[in-house]
């Protein structure tokens, strides 16, 4: 009942032309993939052109961040409404790179998610522990703090517009994937947390993606886990062939 989502996070890669070219390559490769929501997140400057490029395809567009105000004197920021105006349906919020390098906190994540879903976007909310936190047995505690912080003030209806992405920081861009058991264990923990905070129905419906060195050769095992509903893919989403192979995990 949870439709799998495969989302590509292009990070700070690709010009407008390169982004459109990648989508032109990707579209025919994924056009027959049914029952998987396919999303790509290019840089801000490409969003509008890329949205035109995916029209009438089964690919949706996400931004990689947003601000929580609708407008005002906020130099450098982009509002959720403007992302919709540029053709986005989704937005990634709280990616660990934003937490690590740009001062993102659970409180700013919370405000951004609220603004994003109020505007009509689906928010892909990222959580994940550092290696030091895992090694000191604090993974669950860290995840709980991040989830509770991100979802503070939300109700069960809001959760229909939220996708969680569990991305252990030590597995991002390192080639080290969490083992399927490590990933499943945290996904189940998140699902149980959502059942406690909201209700079992909401927890059964919310999609929880795994992220961190997802590749064509490990996606199948990950997707076989009962609580893994998709993937947030960085490096392997920058090539049409590998991203299409990931999106075709069940073909
Ligand atoms: P990766 O990145 O697939 O390159 O590890 C994942 C992410 O940062 O979302």
mmCIF file of C-alpha atoms and ligand atoms in Angstrom:
data_model
loop_
_atom_site.group_PDB
_atom_site.id
_atom_site.type_symbol
_atom_site.label_atom_id
_atom_site.label_comp_id
_atom_site.label_asym_id
_atom_site.label_seq_id
_atom_site.Cartn_x
_atom_site.Cartn_y
_atom_site.Cartn_z
ATOM 1 C CA UNK A 1 0.000 0.000 0.000
ATOM 2 C CA UNK A 2 3.016 2.325 0.266
ATOM 3 C CA UNK A 3 4.053 3.351 -3.221
ATOM 4 C CA UNK A 4 7.847 3.097 -3.457
ATOM 5 C CA UNK A 5 9.718 6.324 -4.138
ATOM 6 C CA UNK A 6 13.112 6.555 -5.813
ATOM 7 C CA UNK A 7 14.480 10.083 -5.510
ATOM 8 C CA UNK A 8 17.711 11.403 -7.001
ATOM 9 C CA UNK A 9 19.540 14.163 -5.153
ATOM 10 C CA UNK A 10 21.780 15.875 -7.687
ATOM 11 C CA UNK A 11 23.357 18.119 -5.041
ATOM 12 C CA UNK A 12 25.612 20.823 -6.494
ATOM 13 C CA UNK A 13 26.125 19.149 -9.856
ATOM 14 C CA UNK A 14 25.134 19.987 -13.422
ATOM 15 C CA UNK A 15 24.339 23.087 -15.427
ATOM 16 C CA UNK A 16 20.866 23.669 -16.834
ATOM 17 C CA UNK A 17 21.872 22.089 -20.132
ATOM 18 C CA UNK A 18 23.460 19.085 -18.441
ATOM 19 C CA UNK A 19 20.381 18.623 -16.261
ATOM 20 C CA UNK A 20 18.020 18.672 -19.236
ATOM 21 C CA UNK A 21 20.321 16.297 -21.139
ATOM 22 C CA UNK A 22 20.365 13.856 -18.218
ATOM 23 C CA UNK A 23 16.564 13.879 -18.102
ATOM 24 C CA UNK A 24 16.321 13.388 -21.851
ATOM 25 C CA UNK A 25 18.419 10.276 -21.360
ATOM 26 C CA UNK A 26 16.533 9.144 -18.284
ATOM 27 C CA UNK A 27 12.954 9.547 -19.527
ATOM 28 C CA UNK A 28 12.930 6.693 -22.060
ATOM 29 C CA UNK A 29 14.768 4.411 -19.629
ATOM 30 C CA UNK A 30 12.117 4.767 -16.912
ATOM 31 C CA UNK A 31 8.962 5.360 -18.943
ATOM 32 C CA UNK A 32 7.624 1.842 -18.426
ATOM 33 C CA UNK A 33 8.290 1.708 -14.713
ATOM 34 C CA UNK A 34 4.912 1.587 -13.018
ATOM 35 C CA UNK A 35 3.991 1.974 -9.380
ATOM 36 C CA UNK A 36 7.208 3.715 -8.431
ATOM 37 C CA UNK A 37 7.293 7.434 -7.782
ATOM 38 C CA UNK A 38 10.405 8.786 -9.493
ATOM 39 C CA UNK A 39 11.728 12.155 -8.351
ATOM 40 C CA UNK A 40 14.871 14.134 -9.162
ATOM 41 C CA UNK A 41 16.244 17.142 -7.304
ATOM 42 C CA UNK A 42 18.434 19.422 -9.450
ATOM 43 C CA UNK A 43 20.001 22.711 -8.308
ATOM 44 C CA UNK A 44 17.682 25.715 -7.966
ATOM 45 C CA UNK A 45 18.788 27.367 -11.194
ATOM 46 C CA UNK A 46 17.750 24.344 -13.276
ATOM 47 C CA UNK A 47 14.340 23.744 -11.695
ATOM 48 C CA UNK A 48 12.179 25.661 -14.120
ATOM 49 C CA UNK A 49 13.775 24.282 -17.274
ATOM 50 C CA UNK A 50 13.907 20.790 -15.898
ATOM 51 C CA UNK A 51 10.218 20.925 -14.974
ATOM 52 C CA UNK A 52 9.408 21.689 -18.598
ATOM 53 C CA UNK A 53 11.636 18.798 -19.658
ATOM 54 C CA UNK A 54 9.711 16.245 -17.571
ATOM 55 C CA UNK A 55 6.242 17.328 -18.640
ATOM 56 C CA UNK A 56 4.122 14.298 -19.620
ATOM 57 C CA UNK A 57 6.641 11.924 -18.100
ATOM 58 C CA UNK A 58 6.572 9.854 -14.921
ATOM 59 C CA UNK A 59 9.328 11.950 -13.306
ATOM 60 C CA UNK A 60 8.618 14.624 -10.691
ATOM 61 C CA UNK A 61 10.855 17.474 -9.616
ATOM 62 C CA UNK A 62 12.088 18.302 -6.130
ATOM 63 C CA UNK A 63 14.109 21.203 -4.804
ATOM 64 C CA UNK A 64 16.963 20.517 -2.398
ATOM 65 C CA UNK A 65 15.906 23.031 0.242
ATOM 66 C CA UNK A 66 13.514 25.929 0.848
ATOM 67 C CA UNK A 67 12.959 28.788 3.266
ATOM 68 C CA UNK A 68 9.980 29.069 5.598
ATOM 69 C CA UNK A 69 8.826 32.603 4.799
ATOM 70 C CA UNK A 70 6.665 33.318 1.777
ATOM 71 C CA UNK A 71 8.489 36.499 0.846
ATOM 72 C CA UNK A 72 10.377 39.389 2.356
ATOM 73 C CA UNK A 73 13.852 40.731 2.938
ATOM 74 C CA UNK A 74 15.583 37.336 3.063
ATOM 75 C CA UNK A 75 18.475 37.628 0.637
ATOM 76 C CA UNK A 76 19.417 34.382 -1.016
ATOM 77 C CA UNK A 77 16.412 32.354 0.113
ATOM 78 C CA UNK A 78 13.711 30.632 -1.943
ATOM 79 C CA UNK A 79 10.102 30.203 -0.756
ATOM 80 C CA UNK A 80 8.021 27.037 -1.195
ATOM 81 C CA UNK A 81 5.501 28.891 -3.354
ATOM 82 C CA UNK A 82 8.258 29.861 -5.761
ATOM 83 C CA UNK A 83 9.345 26.238 -5.993
ATOM 84 C CA UNK A 84 5.833 25.307 -7.027
ATOM 85 C CA UNK A 85 5.921 28.194 -9.482
ATOM 86 C CA UNK A 86 9.110 26.669 -10.935
ATOM 87 C CA UNK A 87 7.386 23.306 -11.342
ATOM 88 C CA UNK A 88 8.399 21.446 -8.190
ATOM 89 C CA UNK A 89 6.094 19.036 -6.400
ATOM 90 C CA UNK A 90 8.593 17.932 -3.760
ATOM 91 C CA UNK A 91 11.341 19.424 -1.629
ATOM 92 C CA UNK A 92 14.162 17.771 0.307
ATOM 93 C CA UNK A 93 14.527 19.263 3.787
ATOM 94 C CA UNK A 94 17.194 18.733 6.440
ATOM 95 C CA UNK A 95 19.727 16.858 4.353
ATOM 96 C CA UNK A 96 22.770 16.031 6.481
ATOM 97 C CA UNK A 97 24.966 18.237 4.294
ATOM 98 C CA UNK A 98 22.744 21.185 5.180
ATOM 99 C CA UNK A 99 22.886 20.215 8.842
ATOM 100 C CA UNK A 100 26.697 19.816 8.712
ATOM 101 C CA UNK A 101 27.720 22.799 6.568
ATOM 102 C CA UNK A 102 24.866 25.305 6.676
ATOM 103 C CA UNK A 103 23.668 25.314 10.265
ATOM 104 C CA UNK A 104 20.392 23.480 9.649
ATOM 105 C CA UNK A 105 18.827 22.417 12.957
ATOM 106 C CA UNK A 106 15.778 20.384 13.937
ATOM 107 C CA UNK A 107 14.007 23.664 14.578
ATOM 108 C CA UNK A 108 14.731 25.148 11.122
ATOM 109 C CA UNK A 109 13.822 21.803 9.567
ATOM 110 C CA UNK A 110 10.511 21.929 11.404
ATOM 111 C CA UNK A 111 9.709 25.439 10.140
ATOM 112 C CA UNK A 112 10.697 24.559 6.584
ATOM 113 C CA UNK A 113 8.603 21.385 6.536
ATOM 114 C CA UNK A 114 5.600 23.300 7.869
ATOM 115 C CA UNK A 115 5.970 25.985 5.193
ATOM 116 C CA UNK A 116 6.557 23.439 2.440
ATOM 117 C CA UNK A 117 3.473 21.379 3.126
ATOM 118 C CA UNK A 118 1.339 24.459 3.724
ATOM 119 C CA UNK A 119 2.313 25.583 0.236
ATOM 120 C CA UNK A 120 1.374 22.190 -1.229
ATOM 121 C CA UNK A 121 4.738 20.493 -1.594
ATOM 122 C CA UNK A 122 5.611 17.000 -0.438
ATOM 123 C CA UNK A 123 8.500 17.298 2.013
ATOM 124 C CA UNK A 124 11.242 14.656 1.998
ATOM 125 C CA UNK A 125 12.618 15.032 5.511
ATOM 126 C CA UNK A 126 16.126 13.680 6.109
ATOM 127 C CA UNK A 127 17.431 12.264 9.360
ATOM 128 C CA UNK A 128 20.522 10.238 10.158
ATOM 129 C CA UNK A 129 23.268 9.673 12.703
ATOM 130 C CA UNK A 130 26.986 10.440 12.468
ATOM 131 C CA UNK A 131 29.517 7.609 12.690
ATOM 132 C CA UNK A 132 30.539 8.731 16.192
ATOM 133 C CA UNK A 133 26.898 8.615 17.277
ATOM 134 C CA UNK A 134 26.467 5.100 15.916
ATOM 135 C CA UNK A 135 29.696 3.951 17.528
ATOM 136 C CA UNK A 136 28.600 5.288 20.888
ATOM 137 C CA UNK A 137 25.237 3.502 20.587
ATOM 138 C CA UNK A 138 23.274 6.718 20.264
ATOM 139 C CA UNK A 139 21.676 6.050 16.862
ATOM 140 C CA UNK A 140 18.111 5.618 18.100
ATOM 141 C CA UNK A 141 18.369 8.564 20.453
ATOM 142 C CA UNK A 142 19.658 10.837 17.652
ATOM 143 C CA UNK A 143 16.977 9.668 15.225
ATOM 144 C CA UNK A 144 14.264 10.151 17.810
ATOM 145 C CA UNK A 145 15.401 13.719 18.549
ATOM 146 C CA UNK A 146 15.521 14.553 14.841
ATOM 147 C CA UNK A 147 12.128 13.032 14.052
ATOM 148 C CA UNK A 148 10.383 14.556 17.066
ATOM 149 C CA UNK A 149 12.015 17.913 16.300
ATOM 150 C CA UNK A 150 11.162 17.856 12.598
ATOM 151 C CA UNK A 151 7.554 16.831 13.168
ATOM 152 C CA UNK A 152 6.806 18.974 16.196
ATOM 153 C CA UNK A 153 3.344 20.543 15.937
ATOM 154 C CA UNK A 154 2.221 18.315 13.063
ATOM 155 C CA UNK A 155 -0.897 16.169 12.961
ATOM 156 C CA UNK A 156 -1.694 12.886 11.231
ATOM 157 C CA UNK A 157 -3.072 14.702 8.178
ATOM 158 C CA UNK A 158 0.188 16.593 7.741
ATOM 159 C CA UNK A 159 2.038 13.290 7.620
ATOM 160 C CA UNK A 160 0.290 12.479 4.336
ATOM 161 C CA UNK A 161 2.523 15.132 2.759
ATOM 162 C CA UNK A 162 5.749 13.994 4.372
ATOM 163 C CA UNK A 163 8.240 11.329 3.356
ATOM 164 C CA UNK A 164 11.042 10.452 5.763
ATOM 165 C CA UNK A 165 14.530 9.683 4.482
ATOM 166 C CA UNK A 166 16.873 7.811 6.806
ATOM 167 C CA UNK A 167 20.415 8.552 5.724
ATOM 168 C CA UNK A 168 23.199 7.447 8.054
ATOM 169 C CA UNK A 169 25.755 10.223 7.553
ATOM 170 C CA UNK A 170 28.657 7.745 7.490
ATOM 171 C CA UNK A 171 27.096 6.030 4.470
ATOM 172 C CA UNK A 172 26.630 9.156 2.338
ATOM 173 C CA UNK A 173 29.052 9.426 -0.548
ATOM 174 C CA UNK A 174 31.425 6.983 1.119
ATOM 175 C CA UNK A 175 30.547 3.813 -0.757
ATOM 176 C CA UNK A 176 29.613 2.283 2.619
ATOM 177 C CA UNK A 177 25.982 1.270 2.649
ATOM 178 C CA UNK A 178 24.345 0.388 5.913
ATOM 179 C CA UNK A 179 23.698 -3.337 5.997
ATOM 180 C CA UNK A 180 20.116 -4.210 5.207
ATOM 181 C CA UNK A 181 19.707 -5.208 8.869
ATOM 182 C CA UNK A 182 21.117 -1.880 10.111
ATOM 183 C CA UNK A 183 18.822 0.036 7.788
ATOM 184 C CA UNK A 184 15.696 -2.028 8.486
ATOM 185 C CA UNK A 185 16.247 -1.725 12.238
ATOM 186 C CA UNK A 186 16.255 2.083 12.089
ATOM 187 C CA UNK A 187 13.348 2.201 9.622
ATOM 188 C CA UNK A 188 11.269 0.053 11.968
ATOM 189 C CA UNK A 189 12.280 2.269 14.880
ATOM 190 C CA UNK A 190 11.104 5.356 12.960
ATOM 191 C CA UNK A 191 7.835 3.670 12.030
ATOM 192 C CA UNK A 192 7.171 2.708 15.647
ATOM 193 C CA UNK A 193 7.999 6.220 16.764
ATOM 194 C CA UNK A 194 5.456 7.622 14.311
ATOM 195 C CA UNK A 195 2.863 5.117 15.513
ATOM 196 C CA UNK A 196 3.444 6.333 19.071
ATOM 197 C CA UNK A 197 3.427 10.032 18.224
ATOM 198 C CA UNK A 198 0.538 9.859 15.735
ATOM 199 C CA UNK A 199 -1.309 6.578 15.214
ATOM 200 C CA UNK A 200 -0.768 3.136 13.663
ATOM 201 C CA UNK A 201 -2.602 4.064 10.475
ATOM 202 C CA UNK A 202 -0.380 7.072 9.849
ATOM 203 C CA UNK A 203 2.705 5.050 10.664
ATOM 204 C CA UNK A 204 1.632 2.296 8.284
ATOM 205 C CA UNK A 205 1.144 4.784 5.472
ATOM 206 C CA UNK A 206 4.225 6.986 5.815
ATOM 207 C CA UNK A 207 7.030 6.214 3.402
ATOM 208 C CA UNK A 208 10.528 5.867 4.786
ATOM 209 C CA UNK A 209 13.353 6.022 2.234
ATOM 210 C CA UNK A 210 16.879 4.807 2.794
ATOM 211 C CA UNK A 211 19.807 6.909 1.593
ATOM 212 C CA UNK A 212 23.563 6.428 1.609
ATOM 213 C CA UNK A 213 25.512 4.872 -1.262
ATOM 214 C CA UNK A 214 22.461 3.250 -2.857
ATOM 215 C CA UNK A 215 23.519 1.608 -6.118
ATOM 216 C CA UNK A 216 21.901 -0.675 -8.712
ATOM 217 C CA UNK A 217 23.524 -3.685 -7.051
ATOM 218 C CA UNK A 218 22.331 -3.052 -3.494
ATOM 219 C CA UNK A 219 18.909 -1.495 -4.038
ATOM 220 C CA UNK A 220 17.058 -4.791 -4.371
ATOM 221 C CA UNK A 221 18.156 -6.114 -0.985
ATOM 222 C CA UNK A 222 17.324 -2.830 0.667
ATOM 223 C CA UNK A 223 13.902 -2.675 -0.962
ATOM 224 C CA UNK A 224 13.097 -6.201 0.214
ATOM 225 C CA UNK A 225 13.138 -4.991 3.817
ATOM 226 C CA UNK A 226 9.620 -4.567 5.131
ATOM 227 C CA UNK A 227 10.060 -0.972 6.308
ATOM 228 C CA UNK A 228 12.186 0.401 3.465
ATOM 229 C CA UNK A 229 9.894 2.123 0.976
ATOM 230 C CA UNK A 230 12.361 3.669 -1.392
ATOM 231 C CA UNK A 231 15.719 5.337 -1.778
ATOM 232 C CA UNK A 232 17.258 8.788 -1.782
ATOM 233 C CA UNK A 233 20.153 8.454 -4.176
ATOM 234 C CA UNK A 234 23.082 10.849 -4.532
ATOM 235 C CA UNK A 235 26.051 9.803 -6.653
ATOM 236 C CA UNK A 236 24.258 7.076 -8.594
ATOM 237 C CA UNK A 237 21.491 9.490 -9.616
ATOM 238 C CA UNK A 238 23.909 11.559 -11.727
ATOM 239 C CA UNK A 239 24.007 8.938 -14.483
ATOM 240 C CA UNK A 240 20.816 7.995 -16.315
ATOM 241 C CA UNK A 241 21.720 4.338 -16.553
ATOM 242 C CA UNK A 242 22.437 3.760 -12.881
ATOM 243 C CA UNK A 243 19.475 5.821 -11.662
ATOM 244 C CA UNK A 244 17.129 4.031 -14.068
ATOM 245 C CA UNK A 245 18.477 0.685 -12.876
ATOM 246 C CA UNK A 246 17.737 1.701 -9.284
ATOM 247 C CA UNK A 247 14.218 2.843 -10.180
ATOM 248 C CA UNK A 248 13.717 -0.541 -11.879
ATOM 249 C CA UNK A 249 14.548 -2.428 -8.656
ATOM 250 C CA UNK A 250 11.432 -4.558 -8.908
ATOM 251 C CA UNK A 251 11.400 -5.175 -12.651
HETATM 252 P P1 LIG B 1 24.975 9.034 -1.960
HETATM 253 O O1 LIG B 1 24.163 10.302 -1.379
HETATM 254 O O2 LIG B 1 23.996 8.148 -2.645
HETATM 255 O O3 LIG B 1 25.985 9.633 -2.918
HETATM 256 O O4 LIG B 1 25.624 8.369 -0.790
HETATM 257 C C1 LIG B 1 22.907 10.135 -0.792
HETATM 258 C C2 LIG B 1 22.375 11.474 -0.324
HETATM 259 O O5 LIG B 1 23.161 12.304 0.128
HETATM 260 O O6 LIG B 1 21.156 11.738 -0.410
#
